Coordinates of C-alpha atoms in Angstrom, one line a residue:
M1 CA -48.2 -19.7 -34.9
V2 CA -44.7 -20.6 -35.8
S3 CA -43.2 -22.9 -33.2
K4 CA -40.1 -21.9 -31.2
R5 CA -38.1 -24.6 -32.8
K6 CA -38.8 -23.3 -36.3
K7 CA -37.8 -19.8 -35.2
I8 CA -34.4 -21.0 -34.0
A9 CA -33.8 -23.0 -37.2
A10 CA -34.6 -19.9 -39.3
A11 CA -32.2 -17.8 -37.3
I12 CA -29.5 -20.4 -37.7
I13 CA -30.0 -20.4 -41.5
V14 CA -29.8 -16.5 -41.7
I15 CA -26.6 -16.4 -39.5
D16 CA -25.0 -19.1 -41.6
F17 CA -25.8 -17.2 -44.8
L18 CA -24.4 -13.9 -43.5
S19 CA -21.2 -15.6 -42.3
K20 CA -20.6 -17.1 -45.7
K21 CA -21.4 -13.8 -47.6
Q22 CA -18.1 -12.4 -48.9
K23 CA -17.4 -8.7 -48.4
K24 CA -16.8 -6.6 -51.5
P25 CA -13.0 -6.3 -51.8
R26 CA -11.7 -2.8 -51.3
S27 CA -10.0 -1.3 -54.4
V28 CA -6.4 -0.2 -53.6
R29 CA -5.4 0.4 -57.2
E30 CA -4.0 3.9 -58.0
R31 CA -6.1 6.1 -60.2
K32 CA -5.2 6.0 -63.8
W33 CA -4.1 9.6 -64.0
I34 CA -1.7 9.0 -61.1
Q35 CA -0.3 6.0 -62.9
R36 CA 0.7 8.2 -65.8
R37 CA 3.0 10.3 -63.5
K38 CA 6.1 8.8 -65.2
L39 CA 4.8 10.1 -68.6
H40 CA 3.1 13.4 -67.8
G41 CA 4.3 14.5 -64.3
A42 CA 6.1 17.8 -64.1
Y43 CA 9.4 16.3 -62.8
N44 CA 9.6 13.5 -65.5
A45 CA 8.5 15.7 -68.3
L46 CA 11.3 18.1 -67.4
S47 CA 13.8 15.3 -67.2
R48 CA 13.1 14.3 -70.8
E49 CA 13.6 17.9 -72.0
L50 CA 16.9 18.1 -70.1
R51 CA 18.0 14.8 -71.6
M52 CA 17.5 16.2 -75.1
E53 CA 18.6 19.7 -74.6
D54 CA 21.0 19.8 -71.6
P55 CA 22.5 16.3 -70.9
P56 CA 25.1 17.5 -68.4
R57 CA 22.3 18.4 -66.0
L58 CA 21.4 14.8 -65.8
R59 CA 24.8 13.3 -64.9
N60 CA 23.6 12.6 -61.3
F61 CA 20.0 11.8 -62.2
K62 CA 18.6 8.4 -61.3
L63 CA 15.0 7.7 -61.9
L64 CA 13.4 4.8 -60.0
R65 CA 10.8 2.8 -61.9
Q66 CA 8.1 2.7 -59.3
A67 CA 9.2 4.6 -56.2
I68 CA 9.1 8.4 -56.0
S69 CA 12.7 9.4 -56.6
V70 CA 14.7 11.7 -54.3
G71 CA 14.9 14.3 -57.0
E72 CA 11.2 14.3 -57.5
R73 CA 10.6 14.7 -53.7
L74 CA 13.1 17.6 -53.6
M75 CA 11.5 19.4 -56.6
L76 CA 8.0 18.9 -55.1
T77 CA 9.1 20.3 -51.8
L78 CA 10.9 23.3 -53.3
R79 CA 7.8 24.0 -55.4
F80 CA 5.7 24.0 -52.2
L81 CA 8.1 26.4 -50.5
A82 CA 8.3 28.7 -53.4
T83 CA 4.6 28.9 -54.2
G84 CA 2.6 27.8 -51.2
D85 CA 0.4 25.7 -53.5
S86 CA -1.9 23.3 -51.7
Y87 CA -1.3 19.6 -51.6
A88 CA -4.3 19.1 -53.9
C89 CA -2.8 21.4 -56.5
L90 CA 0.6 19.7 -56.3
S91 CA -1.1 16.3 -56.6
Y92 CA -2.4 17.2 -60.0
L93 CA 0.9 18.8 -61.1
Y94 CA 3.2 15.9 -60.1
R95 CA 0.6 13.1 -60.3
I96 CA 1.3 12.0 -56.7
P97 CA -1.6 11.4 -54.3
A98 CA -2.1 14.3 -51.8
N99 CA -1.9 11.9 -48.8
T100 CA 1.6 10.9 -50.0
I101 CA 2.7 14.5 -50.5
C102 CA 1.5 15.1 -46.9
G103 CA 4.3 12.8 -45.7
I104 CA 6.9 13.9 -48.3
V105 CA 7.1 17.6 -47.6
P106 CA 7.8 17.5 -43.8
E107 CA 10.3 14.7 -44.2
V108 CA 12.3 16.6 -47.0
C109 CA 12.1 19.8 -45.0
Q110 CA 13.6 18.1 -42.0
A111 CA 16.3 16.5 -44.0
L112 CA 17.2 19.7 -45.8
S113 CA 17.4 21.5 -42.4
Y114 CA 19.8 18.9 -41.0
V115 CA 22.1 19.1 -44.0
L116 CA 22.1 22.9 -44.2
Q117 CA 22.8 23.2 -40.5
E118 CA 25.7 20.7 -40.7
K119 CA 27.1 22.9 -43.5
G120 CA 27.0 25.8 -41.0
F121 CA 24.3 27.9 -42.7
L122 CA 22.3 28.3 -39.5
K123 CA 24.3 27.3 -36.5
A124 CA 24.7 29.1 -33.1
S125 CA 28.3 30.0 -32.4
N126 CA 30.1 30.0 -29.1
S127 CA 33.1 31.7 -30.5
I128 CA 33.9 35.2 -29.3
E129 CA 35.7 35.9 -32.6
D130 CA 32.4 35.3 -34.5
W131 CA 30.5 37.7 -32.2
I132 CA 33.2 40.3 -32.5
T133 CA 33.0 40.0 -36.3
I134 CA 29.2 40.6 -36.2
S135 CA 29.8 43.6 -33.9
N136 CA 32.4 45.1 -36.2
G137 CA 30.1 44.6 -39.1
F138 CA 27.3 46.5 -37.5
M139 CA 29.7 49.3 -36.8
Q140 CA 31.2 49.5 -40.3
K141 CA 27.9 49.0 -42.2
W142 CA 25.3 50.6 -40.0
N143 CA 27.4 52.9 -37.8
F144 CA 26.0 51.3 -34.6
P145 CA 28.7 50.1 -32.2
R146 CA 28.7 47.2 -29.8
C147 CA 25.8 45.5 -31.5
F148 CA 25.3 41.7 -31.6
G149 CA 22.2 41.7 -33.8
A150 CA 18.6 42.8 -34.4
V151 CA 15.7 40.9 -33.0
D152 CA 12.0 40.8 -34.1
G153 CA 9.1 38.4 -34.4
K154 CA 7.1 37.5 -37.5
H155 CA 3.6 36.1 -37.4
V156 CA 3.2 33.2 -39.9
M157 CA -0.4 32.5 -40.7
I158 CA -1.6 28.9 -40.2
Q159 CA -4.8 27.0 -40.3
A160 CA -6.4 26.8 -36.9
P161 CA -5.5 23.4 -35.4
P162 CA -8.6 21.3 -34.3
N163 CA -9.9 22.1 -30.9
S164 CA -7.3 24.8 -30.4
G165 CA -9.9 27.6 -29.6
S166 CA -8.1 30.9 -29.3
E167 CA -4.7 29.4 -28.5
F168 CA -3.1 30.5 -31.8
Y169 CA -5.3 33.5 -32.4
N170 CA -3.3 36.7 -32.4
Y171 CA -4.2 40.3 -31.8
K172 CA -4.1 41.0 -35.6
G173 CA -7.1 38.8 -36.2
F174 CA -5.8 35.5 -37.5
H175 CA -4.2 32.2 -36.3
S176 CA -0.5 32.1 -36.4
I177 CA 2.8 30.8 -35.0
V178 CA 5.7 33.2 -34.4
L179 CA 9.1 33.1 -35.9
M180 CA 11.4 34.9 -33.4
A181 CA 14.8 35.7 -34.9
V182 CA 18.1 37.5 -34.4
V183 CA 19.7 38.8 -37.6
D184 CA 23.2 40.0 -38.3
F185 CA 24.4 43.0 -40.3
E186 CA 24.2 41.0 -43.6
Y187 CA 20.5 40.0 -43.1
K188 CA 21.5 36.5 -42.1
F189 CA 19.6 34.6 -39.4
I190 CA 21.8 34.0 -36.3
L191 CA 19.3 32.5 -33.9
V192 CA 15.7 31.4 -34.5
Y193 CA 12.9 30.3 -32.2
I194 CA 9.8 28.9 -33.9
G195 CA 6.5 27.6 -32.8
C196 CA 5.2 29.9 -30.0
N197 CA 1.5 30.6 -30.2
G198 CA 0.5 33.8 -31.9
R199 CA -1.5 35.1 -29.0
Y200 CA 1.7 36.1 -27.2
N201 CA 3.5 39.4 -27.9
D202 CA 7.1 39.7 -29.1
S203 CA 8.5 40.7 -25.7
S204 CA 7.0 37.7 -23.8
I205 CA 8.0 35.3 -26.6
F206 CA 11.6 36.5 -26.5
L207 CA 11.8 36.1 -22.8
R208 CA 10.4 32.6 -22.8
S209 CA 12.4 31.5 -25.8
E210 CA 15.8 29.8 -25.8
I211 CA 17.3 32.9 -27.5
A212 CA 17.3 35.2 -24.4
P213 CA 19.3 33.0 -22.0
Y214 CA 21.7 32.0 -24.8
L215 CA 22.5 35.6 -25.7
E216 CA 22.8 36.6 -22.1
E217 CA 25.4 33.9 -21.6
Q218 CA 27.4 34.9 -24.7
L219 CA 27.2 38.6 -23.8
L220 CA 28.5 38.0 -20.3
H221 CA 31.7 36.6 -21.8
M222 CA 32.2 39.6 -24.0
P223 CA 34.6 42.3 -22.7
T224 CA 33.1 45.7 -22.0
Q225 CA 34.9 48.5 -23.9
K226 CA 34.5 52.3 -24.3
L227 CA 32.6 53.7 -27.2
P228 CA 34.4 55.8 -29.7
G229 CA 34.9 59.2 -28.1
G230 CA 33.4 58.0 -24.8
S231 CA 34.8 57.4 -21.4
I232 CA 32.4 54.8 -19.9
P233 CA 32.8 51.0 -20.8
V234 CA 29.6 49.6 -22.2
P235 CA 28.4 46.0 -22.9
H236 CA 27.3 44.5 -26.3
V237 CA 23.6 44.7 -27.0
I238 CA 20.9 43.5 -29.4
L239 CA 18.4 45.9 -31.0
G240 CA 14.6 45.6 -30.8
D241 CA 11.6 47.8 -31.6
S242 CA 9.2 49.5 -29.2
A243 CA 7.3 46.2 -28.6
F244 CA 10.2 44.8 -26.6
G245 CA 11.0 45.6 -23.0
L246 CA 14.2 47.6 -22.2
Q247 CA 16.9 45.3 -20.8
P248 CA 20.6 45.6 -19.9
H249 CA 21.5 43.9 -23.2
L250 CA 18.5 44.9 -25.3
L251 CA 18.1 48.5 -26.6
K252 CA 14.8 49.9 -28.0
P253 CA 14.0 53.4 -29.4
F254 CA 13.2 56.4 -27.2
P255 CA 9.4 57.1 -27.1
R256 CA 8.3 59.5 -29.8
D257 CA 7.1 62.1 -27.3
T258 CA 10.5 62.1 -25.6
A259 CA 12.5 62.2 -28.9
K260 CA 10.4 64.9 -30.4
N261 CA 12.2 67.7 -28.6
N262 CA 15.6 66.1 -28.1
M263 CA 18.1 66.0 -30.9
L264 CA 20.3 63.3 -29.3
H265 CA 17.3 61.0 -28.9
R266 CA 16.3 61.5 -32.5
V267 CA 19.8 60.7 -33.7
F268 CA 19.8 57.6 -31.5
N269 CA 16.5 56.4 -32.8
Y270 CA 17.5 57.0 -36.4
R271 CA 20.7 54.9 -36.1
L272 CA 18.9 52.2 -34.1
S273 CA 16.1 52.0 -36.7
R274 CA 18.5 51.9 -39.6
A275 CA 20.5 49.0 -38.0
R276 CA 17.3 47.2 -36.9
K277 CA 15.9 47.2 -40.4
T278 CA 18.2 44.2 -41.1
V279 CA 15.7 41.9 -39.4
E280 CA 12.7 43.4 -41.3
N281 CA 14.5 43.0 -44.6
A282 CA 15.4 39.4 -43.7
F283 CA 11.8 38.6 -43.1
G284 CA 10.6 40.5 -46.2
I285 CA 13.1 38.9 -48.6
A286 CA 12.3 35.4 -47.3
A287 CA 8.5 36.0 -47.7
S288 CA 8.8 37.5 -51.1
V289 CA 10.8 34.5 -52.5
F290 CA 9.3 31.6 -50.4
R291 CA 5.7 32.5 -50.9
V292 CA 4.4 29.8 -48.6
L293 CA 4.9 32.4 -45.9
R294 CA 2.4 34.6 -47.6
K295 CA -0.5 32.2 -47.3
P296 CA -2.1 30.2 -44.5
I297 CA 0.0 27.1 -44.0
M298 CA -2.4 24.3 -44.0
L299 CA -0.3 21.9 -41.9
K300 CA -0.2 20.8 -38.3
P301 CA 1.8 23.2 -36.1
N302 CA 4.8 20.9 -35.8
N303 CA 5.0 20.4 -39.6
A304 CA 4.6 24.2 -40.1
D305 CA 7.6 24.7 -37.8
R306 CA 9.7 22.4 -40.0
V307 CA 8.7 24.4 -43.1
I308 CA 9.6 27.8 -41.5
F309 CA 12.9 26.5 -40.1
V310 CA 14.1 25.2 -43.5
I311 CA 13.3 28.5 -45.1
T312 CA 15.6 30.3 -42.6
C313 CA 18.3 27.9 -43.5
F314 CA 17.7 28.3 -47.2
H315 CA 17.8 32.1 -46.7
N316 CA 21.2 32.0 -45.2
Y317 CA 22.4 29.6 -47.9
L318 CA 21.3 31.8 -50.7
L319 CA 22.9 34.9 -49.1
T320 CA 26.2 33.1 -48.5
K321 CA 26.7 31.7 -52.0
K322 CA 28.1 34.3 -54.3
N323 CA 26.4 32.8 -57.4
T324 CA 22.9 33.0 -55.7
R325 CA 23.1 36.1 -53.6
S326 CA 22.6 38.5 -56.6
L327 CA 19.6 36.5 -57.7
Y328 CA 18.1 36.2 -54.3
T329 CA 18.6 39.9 -53.4
P330 CA 18.9 41.9 -56.7
F331 CA 19.8 45.5 -56.7
G332 CA 17.1 47.6 -55.1
S333 CA 15.3 44.7 -53.4
L334 CA 16.6 45.6 -49.9
D335 CA 16.1 48.9 -48.1
H336 CA 18.9 51.3 -48.9
E337 CA 20.2 54.7 -47.8
T338 CA 20.8 57.7 -50.0
S339 CA 23.7 60.0 -49.7
D340 CA 21.6 62.5 -47.7
G341 CA 20.6 59.9 -45.1
Q342 CA 17.1 59.0 -46.4
I343 CA 16.0 55.4 -46.2
L344 CA 14.4 54.2 -49.5
P345 CA 12.2 51.1 -49.2
G346 CA 13.3 47.9 -51.0
T347 CA 11.3 46.4 -53.8
W348 CA 10.4 43.4 -51.5
R349 CA 7.9 45.7 -49.8
E350 CA 6.1 46.3 -53.1
L351 CA 6.2 42.6 -54.0
L352 CA 4.4 41.7 -50.7
L353 CA 1.7 44.3 -51.5
E354 CA 0.9 42.3 -54.6
G355 CA -0.3 39.4 -52.6
C356 CA -3.9 38.9 -51.5
L357 CA -2.9 38.4 -47.8
P358 CA -0.8 40.8 -45.6
V359 CA 2.5 39.9 -44.3
V360 CA 2.8 41.1 -40.7
Y361 CA 5.6 41.4 -38.2

């Protein structure tokens, strides 16, 4: 039998050997195909073409030797917003690791949102003059008086967060977060509230959002006036669909059964529906151009919120700039009315039907 002393000596030898054994160094080098980003990446390949064919476009272009340039980060993020491509797909296209893209996209979205907000493309106003301008616009363009805006909610499909259960699961059968928005007569977003779980309905989201108390405060400062041809002073209102609850400052259509046999109710519903379509068209145009809204957003909810918010800012920017409005909303893309009062659907509705996933409101 091996003595106790020999066993201890053998154990000491093994421990000493293991302590001296060096671990295999972990490779931290980039893959070779990623190292060739400067040669074959979409951004840099395009920069060479512009340098040869359109030099003025490169007057403000600065390409860093090793770091990912600002221009490349911007182009990558815009590509993600416009197509909804996965980070893995963008990784092959731009030759940037997917884990790096995971940090780039939310950061750029947040920076763009800050800049566009500072420029006034999505900024809540406390000016009575601004609200009166919106009210006059609804009257002139949609023949609906004393209107502050149209409100609705859009379910944006997301990947179910870990351990979330049914928290984000909506009644339509998928996981989502809700974009609640108020839109003016020119299809621009006035107020937005993003991030509420999809399991809540539009009415409850509106009441728990920051939009409802803010609008109520603004409406209280607005003077009540008589309607054209009327004798009773009425307040300003916002317009919603039948999913919202009737409130002193929120109008919804008459029930179909009630309006069926009442001409005045039918006329009211027609005018309200025509004015309220501005918010549907705003959602539809944004989703038809920024196709990330047409696919499940494979991000954490807080990063998905950033993506949705920057799209609302970009939407207002593209509608405001004269040189981009006609490209963003070409003729026929929005719902329009014929001379005999019929509403013809815009082409954005057909574009959404081409997608493999539905866009729901």
